[in-house]
Coordinates of C-alpha atoms in Angstrom, one line a residue:
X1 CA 94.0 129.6 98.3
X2 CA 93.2 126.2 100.0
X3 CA 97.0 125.8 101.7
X4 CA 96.3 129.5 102.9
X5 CA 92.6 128.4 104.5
X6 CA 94.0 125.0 106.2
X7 CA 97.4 127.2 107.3
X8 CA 94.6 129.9 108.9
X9 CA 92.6 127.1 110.7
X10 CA 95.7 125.7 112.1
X11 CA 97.0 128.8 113.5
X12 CA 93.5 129.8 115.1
X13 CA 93.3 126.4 116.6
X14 CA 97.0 126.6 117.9
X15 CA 96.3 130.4 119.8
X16 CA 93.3 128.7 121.2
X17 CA 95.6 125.7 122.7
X18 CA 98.8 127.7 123.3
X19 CA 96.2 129.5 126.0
X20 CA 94.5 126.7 127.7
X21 CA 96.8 126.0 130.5
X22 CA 96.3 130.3 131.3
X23 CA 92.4 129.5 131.1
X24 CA 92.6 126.6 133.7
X25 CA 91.6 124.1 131.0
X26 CA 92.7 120.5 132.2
X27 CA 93.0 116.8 130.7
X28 CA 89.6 115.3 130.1
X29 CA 90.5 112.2 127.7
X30 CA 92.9 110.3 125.9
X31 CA 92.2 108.3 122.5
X32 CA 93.5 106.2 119.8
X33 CA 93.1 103.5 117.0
X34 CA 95.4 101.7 114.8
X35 CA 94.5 100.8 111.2
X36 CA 96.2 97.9 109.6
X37 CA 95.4 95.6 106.5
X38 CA 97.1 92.6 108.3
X39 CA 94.0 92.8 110.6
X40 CA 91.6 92.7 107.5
X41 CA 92.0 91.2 104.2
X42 CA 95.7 90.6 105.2
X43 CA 97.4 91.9 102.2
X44 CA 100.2 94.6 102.9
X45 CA 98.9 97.2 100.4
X46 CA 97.7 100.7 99.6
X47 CA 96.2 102.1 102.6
X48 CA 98.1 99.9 104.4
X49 CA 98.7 101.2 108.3
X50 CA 98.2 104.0 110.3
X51 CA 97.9 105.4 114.0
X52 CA 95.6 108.1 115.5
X53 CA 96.0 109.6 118.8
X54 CA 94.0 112.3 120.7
X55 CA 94.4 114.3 124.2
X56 CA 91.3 116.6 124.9
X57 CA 91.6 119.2 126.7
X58 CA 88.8 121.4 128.4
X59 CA 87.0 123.3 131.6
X60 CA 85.1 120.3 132.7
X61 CA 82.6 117.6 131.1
X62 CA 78.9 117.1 131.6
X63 CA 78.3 114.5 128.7
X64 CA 77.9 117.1 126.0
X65 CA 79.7 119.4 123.9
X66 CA 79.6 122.6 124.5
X67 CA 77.9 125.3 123.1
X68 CA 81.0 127.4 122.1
X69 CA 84.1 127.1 119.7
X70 CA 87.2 126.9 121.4
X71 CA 86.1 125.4 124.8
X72 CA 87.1 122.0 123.8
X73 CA 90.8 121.6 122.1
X74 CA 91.8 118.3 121.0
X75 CA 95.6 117.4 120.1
X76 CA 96.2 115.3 117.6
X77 CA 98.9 112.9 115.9
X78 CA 98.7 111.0 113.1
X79 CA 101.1 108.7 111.6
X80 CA 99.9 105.9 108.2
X81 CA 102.3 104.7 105.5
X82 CA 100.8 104.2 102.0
X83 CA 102.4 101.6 100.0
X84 CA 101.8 100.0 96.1
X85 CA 100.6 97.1 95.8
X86 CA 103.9 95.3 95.5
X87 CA 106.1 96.6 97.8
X88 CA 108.8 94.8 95.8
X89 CA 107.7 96.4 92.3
X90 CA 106.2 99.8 92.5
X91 CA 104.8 99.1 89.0
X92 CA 103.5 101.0 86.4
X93 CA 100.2 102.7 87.2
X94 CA 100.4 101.7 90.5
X95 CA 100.4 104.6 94.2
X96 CA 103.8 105.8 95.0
X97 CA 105.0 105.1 98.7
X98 CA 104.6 107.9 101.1
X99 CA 104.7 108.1 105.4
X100 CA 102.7 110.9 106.4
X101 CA 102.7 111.9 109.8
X102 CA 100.7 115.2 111.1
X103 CA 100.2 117.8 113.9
X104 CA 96.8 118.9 114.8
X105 CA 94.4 120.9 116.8
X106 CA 90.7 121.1 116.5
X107 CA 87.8 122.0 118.4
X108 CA 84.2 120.6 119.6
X109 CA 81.4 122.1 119.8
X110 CA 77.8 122.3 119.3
X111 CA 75.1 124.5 118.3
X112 CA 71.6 123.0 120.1
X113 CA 71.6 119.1 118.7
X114 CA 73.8 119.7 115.9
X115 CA 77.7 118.8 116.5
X116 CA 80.6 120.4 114.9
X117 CA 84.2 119.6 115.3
X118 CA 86.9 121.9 112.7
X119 CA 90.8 121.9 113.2
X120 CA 94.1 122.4 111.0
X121 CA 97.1 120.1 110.9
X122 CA 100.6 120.2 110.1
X123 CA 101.5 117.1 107.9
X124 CA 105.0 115.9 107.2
X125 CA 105.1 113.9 104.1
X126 CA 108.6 111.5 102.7
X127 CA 111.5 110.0 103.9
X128 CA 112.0 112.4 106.4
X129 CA 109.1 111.0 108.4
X130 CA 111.3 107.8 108.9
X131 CA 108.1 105.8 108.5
X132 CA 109.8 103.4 105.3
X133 CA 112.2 102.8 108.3
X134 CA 109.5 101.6 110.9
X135 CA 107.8 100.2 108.0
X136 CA 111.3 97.8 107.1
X137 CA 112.4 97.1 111.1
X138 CA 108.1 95.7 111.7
X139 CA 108.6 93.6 108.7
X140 CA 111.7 92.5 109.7
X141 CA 110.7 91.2 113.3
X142 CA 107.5 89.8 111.7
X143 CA 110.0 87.7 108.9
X144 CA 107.3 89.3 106.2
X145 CA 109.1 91.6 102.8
X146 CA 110.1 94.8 103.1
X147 CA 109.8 97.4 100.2
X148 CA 112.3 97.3 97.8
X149 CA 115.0 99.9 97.4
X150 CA 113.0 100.7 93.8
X151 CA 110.2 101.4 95.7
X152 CA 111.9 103.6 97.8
X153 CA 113.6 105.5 95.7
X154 CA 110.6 106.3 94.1
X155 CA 108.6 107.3 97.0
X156 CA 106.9 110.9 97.8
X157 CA 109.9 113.0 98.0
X158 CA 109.9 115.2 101.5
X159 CA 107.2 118.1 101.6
X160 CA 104.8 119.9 104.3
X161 CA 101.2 120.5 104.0
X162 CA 98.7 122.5 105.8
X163 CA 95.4 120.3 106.6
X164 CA 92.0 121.7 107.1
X165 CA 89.5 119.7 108.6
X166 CA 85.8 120.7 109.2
X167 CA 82.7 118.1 110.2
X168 CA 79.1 118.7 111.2
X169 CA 76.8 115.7 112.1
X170 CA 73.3 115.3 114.5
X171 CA 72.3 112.1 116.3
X172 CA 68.4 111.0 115.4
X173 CA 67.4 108.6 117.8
X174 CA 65.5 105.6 117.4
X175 CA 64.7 104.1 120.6
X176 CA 66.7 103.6 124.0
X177 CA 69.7 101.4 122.0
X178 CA 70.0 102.8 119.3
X179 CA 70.5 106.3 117.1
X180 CA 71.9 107.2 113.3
X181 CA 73.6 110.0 113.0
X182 CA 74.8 111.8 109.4
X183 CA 76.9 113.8 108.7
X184 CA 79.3 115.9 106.3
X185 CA 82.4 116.5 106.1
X186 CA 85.2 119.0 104.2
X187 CA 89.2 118.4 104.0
X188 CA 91.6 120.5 102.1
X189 CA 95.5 120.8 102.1
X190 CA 97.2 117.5 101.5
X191 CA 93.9 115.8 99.8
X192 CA 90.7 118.2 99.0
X193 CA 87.7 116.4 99.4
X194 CA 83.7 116.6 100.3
X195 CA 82.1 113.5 102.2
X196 CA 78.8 112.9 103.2
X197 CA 77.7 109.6 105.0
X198 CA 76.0 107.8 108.5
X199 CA 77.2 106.4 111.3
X200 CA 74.7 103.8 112.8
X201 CA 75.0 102.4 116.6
X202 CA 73.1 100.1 118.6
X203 CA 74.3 100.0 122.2
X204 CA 75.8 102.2 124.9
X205 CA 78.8 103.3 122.5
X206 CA 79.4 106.8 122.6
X207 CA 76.5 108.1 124.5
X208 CA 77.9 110.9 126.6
X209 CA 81.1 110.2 125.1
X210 CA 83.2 112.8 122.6
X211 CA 84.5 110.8 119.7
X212 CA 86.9 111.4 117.2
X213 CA 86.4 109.9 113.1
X214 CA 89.8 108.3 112.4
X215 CA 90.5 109.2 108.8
X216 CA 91.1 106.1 106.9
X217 CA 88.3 104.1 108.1
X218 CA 86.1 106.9 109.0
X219 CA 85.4 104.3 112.5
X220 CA 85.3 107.2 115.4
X221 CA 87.3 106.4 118.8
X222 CA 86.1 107.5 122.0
X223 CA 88.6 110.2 123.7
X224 CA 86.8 110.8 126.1
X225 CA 84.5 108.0 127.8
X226 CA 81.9 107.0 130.5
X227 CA 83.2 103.9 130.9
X228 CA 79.3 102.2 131.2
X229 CA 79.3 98.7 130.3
X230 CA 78.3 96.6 127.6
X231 CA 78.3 95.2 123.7
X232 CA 77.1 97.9 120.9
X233 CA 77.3 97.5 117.4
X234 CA 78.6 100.0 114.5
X235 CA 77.9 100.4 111.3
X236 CA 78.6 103.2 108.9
X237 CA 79.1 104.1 105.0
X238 CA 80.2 107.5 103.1
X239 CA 80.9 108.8 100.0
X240 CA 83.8 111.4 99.0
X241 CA 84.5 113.6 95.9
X242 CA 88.3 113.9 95.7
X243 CA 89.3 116.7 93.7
X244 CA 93.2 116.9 94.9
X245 CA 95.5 114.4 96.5
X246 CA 99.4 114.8 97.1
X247 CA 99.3 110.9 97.5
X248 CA 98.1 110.6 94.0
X249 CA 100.1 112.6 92.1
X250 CA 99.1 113.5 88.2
X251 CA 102.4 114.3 87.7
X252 CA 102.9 110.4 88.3
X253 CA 100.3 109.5 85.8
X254 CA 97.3 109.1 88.1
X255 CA 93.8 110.2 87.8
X256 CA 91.5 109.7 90.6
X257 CA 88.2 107.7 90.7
X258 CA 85.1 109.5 90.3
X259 CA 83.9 108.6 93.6
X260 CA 85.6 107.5 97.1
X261 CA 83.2 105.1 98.8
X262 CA 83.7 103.5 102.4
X263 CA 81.6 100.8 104.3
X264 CA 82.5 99.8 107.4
X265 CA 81.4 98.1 110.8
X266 CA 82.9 97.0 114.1
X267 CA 82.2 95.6 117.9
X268 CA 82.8 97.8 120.9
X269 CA 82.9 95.7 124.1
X270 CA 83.3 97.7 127.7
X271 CA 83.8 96.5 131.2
X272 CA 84.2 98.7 134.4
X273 CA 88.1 98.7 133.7
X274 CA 88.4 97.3 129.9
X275 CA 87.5 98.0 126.5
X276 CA 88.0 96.6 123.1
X277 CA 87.3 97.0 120.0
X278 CA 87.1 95.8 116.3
X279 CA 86.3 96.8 112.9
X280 CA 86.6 96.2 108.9
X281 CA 86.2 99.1 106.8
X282 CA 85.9 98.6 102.6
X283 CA 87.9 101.0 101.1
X284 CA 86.9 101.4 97.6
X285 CA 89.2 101.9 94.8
X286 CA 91.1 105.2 95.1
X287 CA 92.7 106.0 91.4
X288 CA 92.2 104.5 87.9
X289 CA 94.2 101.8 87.6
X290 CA 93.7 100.5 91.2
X291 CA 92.4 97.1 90.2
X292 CA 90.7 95.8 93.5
X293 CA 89.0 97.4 96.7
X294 CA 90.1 96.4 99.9
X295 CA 89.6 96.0 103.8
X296 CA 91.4 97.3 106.3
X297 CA 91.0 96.3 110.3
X298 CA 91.0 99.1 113.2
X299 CA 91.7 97.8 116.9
X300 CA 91.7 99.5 120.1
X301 CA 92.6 97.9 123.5
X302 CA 92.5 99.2 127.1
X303 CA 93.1 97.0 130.1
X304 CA 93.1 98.2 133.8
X305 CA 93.9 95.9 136.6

């Protein structure tokens, strides 16, 4: 019933973008983050790398969404590579390997103040992804360990999934500089889950912007931006019921925590031509048996001359 619901949204999503060049839509925005443990606690684990990238597509931009579904389409790819904790020693208890990469389409929109964004994805799970390969030539060049060939062998085997994804948040201000926004959130396909959680900025950072929540970190990247200058600050936290993950298989043994918790925070800094920016996130621990949280880093870097 879930695959069926996420295989549904993706299809309506992908009618909605196979028509936008006959409805005059144009390019409005690109985005994109990369995750990485090496730029947080430095430990090559778990949730251990990923990429997210966006093109937005649309009939103009005022600073707002608009008020109807569909006017907005976002394409999006995703790539992360999940590893155990030992990449030489899989070890009993311990997450498989698996490179996931997926296929979306989603859409913006907003009813009044509140903001909704819902999509569907195609995701590509296993060696056919190639990502153990990436994984082994990065290590290689950076003269770090790759995984071991037992680790590999006992990766995610190859398999597709449908992904669902459906979000709805409002912004409460609280002065000029500053605004909190909740929100909740629903996944199904590869990992079913309910999250609720806040984002809190103080700055410039998204303010007539569209962003985009990168799903490891739950940090959201600006796709499409106003390029107004300045330092903002943000900080955010959420909590997820997991009730299914491919990742953590119980064939495999594993039984998931009770709760997923994230905290994270990070440092946007924007001149006319250049932005950067920085995060941590706190992952907590995933599945029973997971002995230690961790933090993960998330950088994004755009410089014009």
């Amino acid at each position: 019933m879930i695959g069926r619901i996420a295989s549904f949204c993706f299809l309506a999503i992908a009618i909605l973008c196979t028509s936008a060049a006959a409805q005059g839509r144009e390019a409005l925005g690109y985005g994109r983050i990369i995750v990485n443990d090496l730029f947080g606690d430095g430990r090559d684990r778990w949730r251990t790398g990923s990429i997210s990238t966006s093109r937005v597509l649309g009939f103009g931009w005022n600073g707002r969404l608009p008020e109807h579904f569909g006017e907005i389409i976002e394409i999006r790819y995703g790539a992360e590579i999940i590893s155990p904790q030992k990449l030489n020693s899989a070890g009993s208890g311990d997450r498989p390997f698996a490179g996931a990469m997926s296929w979306g389409l989603h859409t913006h929109f907003r009813l009044k103040n509140t903001e909704f964004s819902v999509g569907g994805e195609l995701v590509a799970i296993g060696p056919m992804t190639q990502l153990d390969e990436v994984q082994k030539l990065l290590h290689e060049l950076l003269g770090i360990p790759s995984a071991s060939n037992t680790v590999l062998a006992a990766q995610l085997s190859n398999q597709w999934s449908a992904r669902a994804v459906a979000e709805v948040g409002r912004n409460f201000y609280l002065g000029n500089r500053s605004r909190l926004r909740p929100f909740a959130e629903a996944r199904a396909g590869d990992e079913n889950l309910l999250r609720t959680g806040f984002d809190f900025t103080f700055g410039t950072f998204g303010q007539g912007e569209l962003l985009i929540r990168d799903w490891v970190t739950g940090h959201r990247y600006r796709a499409i931006k106003n390029q107004q200058p300045g330092l903002s600050f943000v900080l955010g936290a959420d909590v997820a019921k997991v009730f299914d993950s491919v990742y953590l298989p119980s064939s495999r043994g594993l039984t998931l925590t009770n709760a997923r918790n994230r905290v994270r925070a990070g440092l946007h800094w924007q001149r006319k031509k250049s932005h950067f920016f920085y995060g941590l996130t706190w992952l907590d621990k995933e599945f029973v048996g997971q002995n230690q949280s961790q933090v993960v880093g998330a950088i994004r870097l755009d410089v014009k001359f």
